[in-house]
Coordinates of C-alpha atoms in Angstrom, one line a residue:
M30 CA 23.0 16.2 -21.8
A31 CA 20.7 18.1 -24.2
N32 CA 20.9 21.8 -25.0
P33 CA 18.0 24.1 -25.9
H34 CA 17.6 24.7 -29.6
A35 CA 18.4 28.1 -31.0
Q36 CA 15.1 30.0 -30.3
V37 CA 13.5 30.1 -26.8
F38 CA 10.2 31.7 -25.8
L39 CA 10.5 34.0 -22.8
G40 CA 7.9 36.4 -21.5
D41 CA 6.1 37.4 -24.7
R42 CA 8.6 36.8 -27.5
L43 CA 11.1 34.5 -29.0
V44 CA 14.8 35.2 -28.1
A45 CA 18.1 33.5 -28.8
A46 CA 18.8 30.8 -26.3
E47 CA 21.8 32.5 -24.9
D48 CA 19.8 35.6 -24.2
A49 CA 17.0 33.8 -22.3
H50 CA 17.5 34.7 -18.6
L51 CA 15.7 35.3 -15.4
G52 CA 16.8 37.7 -12.7
V53 CA 19.0 36.3 -9.9
A54 CA 16.6 37.9 -7.4
S55 CA 13.5 36.4 -8.8
S56 CA 11.4 33.9 -6.8
A57 CA 12.1 31.3 -9.4
V58 CA 15.8 31.5 -8.6
L59 CA 15.6 32.2 -4.9
Y60 CA 13.0 29.6 -4.0
G61 CA 12.6 27.3 -7.0
L62 CA 9.1 28.8 -7.4
S63 CA 8.2 27.6 -10.9
V64 CA 6.0 24.9 -12.2
Y65 CA 6.5 23.1 -15.5
T66 CA 5.5 20.4 -18.0
V67 CA 7.3 18.5 -20.7
F68 CA 5.7 17.1 -23.8
P69 CA 6.9 15.4 -27.0
V70 CA 6.7 16.8 -30.5
H71 CA 6.8 14.2 -33.3
V72 CA 8.3 15.1 -36.6
D73 CA 7.4 13.4 -39.9
G74 CA 8.8 15.3 -42.8
S75 CA 7.1 18.7 -42.7
A76 CA 4.4 17.5 -40.3
R77 CA 4.8 18.1 -36.6
T78 CA 2.4 17.0 -33.9
A79 CA 2.3 17.3 -30.1
F80 CA 1.0 14.6 -27.8
R81 CA -1.8 15.4 -25.3
L82 CA -1.1 19.1 -25.5
D83 CA -4.4 20.0 -23.8
D84 CA -3.5 17.8 -20.9
H85 CA -0.1 19.3 -20.5
F86 CA -1.7 22.8 -20.5
R87 CA -4.2 21.6 -17.9
R88 CA -1.3 20.3 -15.8
L89 CA 0.3 23.7 -15.8
E90 CA -3.0 25.3 -14.8
E91 CA -3.5 22.7 -12.0
S92 CA 0.1 23.1 -10.7
C93 CA -0.3 26.8 -10.6
K94 CA -3.6 26.5 -8.7
I95 CA -2.2 24.1 -6.1
I96 CA 0.8 26.4 -5.5
G97 CA -1.2 29.6 -5.6
I98 CA 0.3 31.1 -8.8
D99 CA -2.8 33.0 -9.7
R100 CA -1.7 35.2 -12.5
F101 CA -1.2 32.3 -15.0
A102 CA -4.9 31.7 -15.3
A103 CA -5.5 35.4 -15.7
E104 CA -2.9 35.9 -18.5
W105 CA -2.8 32.6 -20.4
D106 CA -5.5 30.4 -22.0
Y107 CA -5.2 27.3 -24.2
P108 CA -5.4 29.0 -27.6
R109 CA -2.5 31.3 -26.6
F110 CA -0.5 28.3 -25.3
V111 CA -1.0 26.4 -28.6
A112 CA -0.1 29.4 -30.7
T113 CA 3.1 29.9 -28.7
V114 CA 4.1 26.3 -29.1
R115 CA 3.5 26.5 -32.9
E116 CA 5.6 29.7 -33.1
L117 CA 8.4 28.1 -31.1
I118 CA 8.4 24.9 -33.2
A119 CA 8.3 26.8 -36.5
A120 CA 11.2 29.0 -35.4
N121 CA 13.4 26.0 -34.5
A122 CA 12.2 23.7 -37.4
P123 CA 13.3 20.5 -35.7
A124 CA 14.1 17.6 -38.1
T125 CA 13.7 14.8 -35.5
E126 CA 11.5 14.2 -32.5
V127 CA 12.0 16.8 -29.7
F128 CA 10.7 17.6 -26.2
V129 CA 9.3 21.0 -25.3
R130 CA 9.6 22.2 -21.7
A131 CA 7.0 24.9 -20.8
T132 CA 7.5 26.6 -17.4
V133 CA 5.6 29.2 -15.4
H134 CA 8.2 31.2 -13.3
V135 CA 7.3 33.5 -10.5
S136 CA 9.6 36.2 -11.7
A137 CA 8.8 38.9 -9.1
S138 CA 12.0 40.2 -7.5
I139 CA 12.6 39.5 -3.7
P140 CA 8.9 39.3 -2.8
G141 CA 9.5 37.2 0.2
T142 CA 8.0 33.7 0.7
R143 CA 4.6 34.4 -0.9
V144 CA 3.1 33.9 -4.3
R145 CA -0.4 35.4 -4.9
G146 CA -0.4 38.4 -7.2
C147 CA 3.3 38.0 -8.0
E148 CA 4.5 38.7 -11.5
I149 CA 5.1 35.6 -13.7
T150 CA 7.1 34.9 -16.8
V151 CA 6.4 31.9 -19.1
S152 CA 9.3 30.2 -20.9
M153 CA 9.4 27.4 -23.5
F154 CA 12.3 25.7 -25.1
V155 CA 12.9 22.8 -27.4
Y156 CA 15.5 20.1 -26.9
D157 CA 16.4 16.7 -28.5
A158 CA 14.2 13.9 -27.3
V159 CA 16.9 11.8 -25.6
P160 CA 15.5 9.3 -23.0
I161 CA 16.6 10.0 -19.4
V162 CA 16.7 6.2 -18.6
P163 CA 18.0 3.1 -20.3
Q164 CA 15.5 1.7 -22.7
D165 CA 16.7 -1.9 -22.8
G166 CA 16.6 -2.8 -19.1
M167 CA 16.9 -0.6 -16.0
R168 CA 18.5 -1.4 -12.7
L169 CA 16.7 0.4 -9.8
K170 CA 17.6 1.0 -6.1
S171 CA 15.1 1.8 -3.4
S172 CA 16.2 5.2 -2.0
P173 CA 17.0 6.1 1.6
W174 CA 15.5 9.5 0.8
R175 CA 11.7 9.5 1.2
R176 CA 9.2 11.0 -1.2
I177 CA 8.0 14.4 -0.2
P178 CA 4.4 13.9 1.0
D179 CA 1.3 15.7 -0.3
N180 CA 1.1 17.7 2.9
A181 CA 4.6 19.1 2.4
I182 CA 5.0 19.7 -1.4
P183 CA 2.3 18.0 -3.5
S184 CA 3.8 15.6 -6.1
R185 CA 0.8 16.2 -8.4
A186 CA 2.1 19.7 -8.9
K187 CA 5.3 19.8 -11.0
V188 CA 7.2 22.3 -8.8
N189 CA 10.8 23.0 -9.9
G190 CA 12.1 23.3 -6.4
A191 CA 10.6 20.0 -5.3
Y192 CA 13.0 18.2 -7.7
V193 CA 15.8 18.6 -5.2
N194 CA 14.2 15.6 -3.6
S195 CA 14.6 13.7 -6.9
V196 CA 18.2 14.8 -7.3
L197 CA 19.1 13.5 -3.9
A198 CA 17.5 10.1 -4.6
K199 CA 18.7 9.6 -8.1
Q200 CA 22.3 10.7 -7.3
D201 CA 22.3 8.2 -4.5
A202 CA 21.3 5.5 -6.9
I203 CA 23.9 6.5 -9.5
D204 CA 26.6 6.6 -6.8
S205 CA 25.6 3.1 -5.9
G206 CA 25.9 1.9 -9.5
Y207 CA 22.2 1.9 -10.4
D208 CA 20.3 3.7 -13.2
D209 CA 17.6 5.3 -11.0
C210 CA 15.9 5.3 -7.7
I211 CA 12.6 4.0 -6.3
F212 CA 11.0 6.5 -3.9
L213 CA 9.1 5.1 -0.9
D214 CA 6.7 7.1 1.2
G215 CA 6.9 7.5 5.0
N216 CA 5.3 4.1 5.5
G217 CA 7.7 2.3 3.1
H218 CA 5.2 2.0 0.2
V219 CA 6.3 2.4 -3.4
C220 CA 5.7 5.9 -5.0
E221 CA 7.7 6.4 -8.2
L222 CA 11.1 7.0 -9.7
S223 CA 13.0 10.3 -9.7
A224 CA 11.0 11.4 -12.7
A225 CA 8.8 8.5 -13.9
N226 CA 5.9 6.4 -12.8
I227 CA 6.3 2.7 -12.0
F228 CA 4.2 -0.4 -13.0
L229 CA 4.5 -4.0 -12.1
V230 CA 2.8 -7.1 -13.6
R231 CA 1.7 -10.1 -11.5
G232 CA -0.4 -12.9 -12.9
G233 CA -1.4 -10.9 -15.9
T234 CA -2.6 -8.0 -13.9
L235 CA -1.1 -4.5 -14.4
I236 CA -0.6 -2.8 -11.0
T237 CA 0.6 0.7 -10.2
P238 CA 0.5 3.0 -7.1
D239 CA -2.7 5.1 -7.0
V240 CA -2.8 8.8 -7.1
S241 CA -3.0 9.1 -3.3
C242 CA 0.5 7.5 -3.0
D243 CA 2.5 10.8 -3.3
I244 CA 3.0 10.3 -7.1
L245 CA 2.8 12.6 -10.0
D246 CA -0.5 11.8 -11.8
G247 CA 1.5 11.4 -15.0
I248 CA 0.0 11.9 -18.4
N249 CA 1.9 9.0 -19.8
R250 CA 0.8 6.9 -16.8
R251 CA -2.8 7.7 -17.7
T252 CA -2.1 6.8 -21.3
I253 CA -0.7 3.4 -20.3
L254 CA -3.8 2.7 -18.1
T255 CA -6.1 3.6 -21.0
L256 CA -4.2 1.5 -23.6
A257 CA -4.1 -1.5 -21.2
A258 CA -7.8 -1.3 -20.4
E259 CA -8.6 -1.1 -24.1
D260 CA -6.5 -4.2 -24.7
G261 CA -8.4 -6.1 -22.0
I262 CA -5.5 -6.1 -19.6
P263 CA -6.7 -6.1 -15.9
V264 CA -5.6 -2.9 -14.2
V265 CA -5.4 -2.2 -10.5
E266 CA -4.3 1.1 -8.9
R267 CA -3.5 0.6 -5.2
T268 CA -0.8 0.8 -2.5
V269 CA 2.3 -1.3 -3.5
D270 CA 4.9 -2.8 -1.2
L271 CA 8.5 -2.8 -2.2
T272 CA 8.8 -6.5 -1.9
E273 CA 6.1 -6.9 -4.6
L274 CA 8.6 -5.6 -7.1
Y275 CA 11.1 -8.3 -6.1
I276 CA 8.7 -11.1 -7.1
A277 CA 6.9 -9.4 -10.0
D278 CA 6.6 -11.0 -13.4
E279 CA 7.5 -7.6 -15.0
V280 CA 8.4 -4.1 -13.9
F281 CA 8.5 -1.1 -16.1
V282 CA 8.3 2.7 -15.9
T283 CA 6.7 5.5 -17.9
G284 CA 7.1 9.2 -18.5
T285 CA 7.5 11.7 -21.2
S286 CA 11.3 11.6 -20.9
A287 CA 11.5 8.0 -19.9
G288 CA 9.2 6.5 -22.5
V289 CA 8.1 3.0 -21.6
A290 CA 11.2 1.4 -20.2
P291 CA 11.5 -2.1 -18.8
V292 CA 13.2 -2.8 -15.4
I293 CA 15.3 -5.9 -15.0
E294 CA 16.7 -5.5 -11.5
V295 CA 15.5 -4.0 -8.2
D296 CA 17.8 -3.7 -5.2
G297 CA 20.1 -6.4 -6.5
R298 CA 17.3 -8.8 -7.3
I299 CA 16.7 -9.9 -10.9
V300 CA 13.1 -9.3 -12.0
A301 CA 11.7 -12.6 -13.3
D302 CA 14.1 -13.9 -15.9
G303 CA 16.1 -10.7 -16.2
K304 CA 14.7 -9.8 -19.6
P305 CA 12.1 -7.1 -20.7
G306 CA 8.7 -8.6 -20.4
P307 CA 6.0 -9.2 -23.1
L308 CA 3.3 -6.9 -21.6
A309 CA 5.7 -4.0 -21.3
G310 CA 6.8 -4.6 -24.9
A311 CA 3.2 -4.6 -26.1
L312 CA 2.3 -1.5 -24.3
R313 CA 5.5 0.2 -25.5
K314 CA 4.4 -0.4 -29.1
A315 CA 0.9 0.8 -28.4
H316 CA 2.3 3.9 -26.6
A317 CA 4.6 4.7 -29.5
A318 CA 1.7 4.4 -32.0
A319 CA -0.5 6.7 -29.9
L320 CA 2.4 9.1 -29.6
R321 CA 3.0 9.4 -33.3
T322 CA 0.2 8.2 -35.5
D323 CA -2.9 6.8 -33.7
D324 CA -5.3 9.7 -32.9
V325 CA -8.4 7.7 -32.1
H326 CA -8.4 9.3 -28.6
G327 CA -8.0 12.9 -29.8
W328 CA -4.5 13.0 -28.2
I329 CA -2.7 14.5 -31.2
T330 CA -2.5 18.3 -32.0
A331 CA -1.1 19.4 -35.3
L332 CA 1.6 22.1 -35.2

């Protein structure tokens, strides 16, 4: 487990991590009514850069819009967001790569089950960039818990309270001796992991569930799709059946906290020869370069 670094942004200032608190009667605590994003910050000597920072800010905006948290757009813009990230990173002066978690909390006290016009508090904290899944070959289990559908709690909004769904599914997988879960929708189609998007390879084609399949439209997912297309790899976004994973040439997952991680087993079935595949390996290298040094896409923001 990773702990926040010493300085945390809360509300409108930096505070010591141990002093960063929300009220027990806030909507964020009572209902899980917060939305968030996580992005990596790469450290190279004195240089620090964030990956796709504008996209992460846009995701916060879109999550707020979907849920109805209207005060974020009124109180925050992108320049303020970037300035706050810079202040936070400078205060903590990380020596190695870290993640930053930025959250918009509905901090109004006991407002009932409503959101519009409610007071918000923004928090940001830094923590060590430790992957949340094995990087050398994951074992996955399809979950008995179904993914929350878009008409219940939309997956394209990163809502804190919705992650109870992920906790139930991943804990079941861990209890069963696996590394993580595979969510299926109500019709049994593949969605994603507890906190990562999933890809498979068949016959040289890269396949992934499309954005109407109750998935997070992940920023790293989009990155992989872009990098694959630029490398001439055929890409298909569509509905995916669970049994396709059983007979895939490769399976891998992506996410800020997952990286690009190969899968070697699904539901007790070995994927191909049980070793990380070449396409996942190539995309992992391309993704690492884009994350740290290759800014041909305008994805890097200097901090």
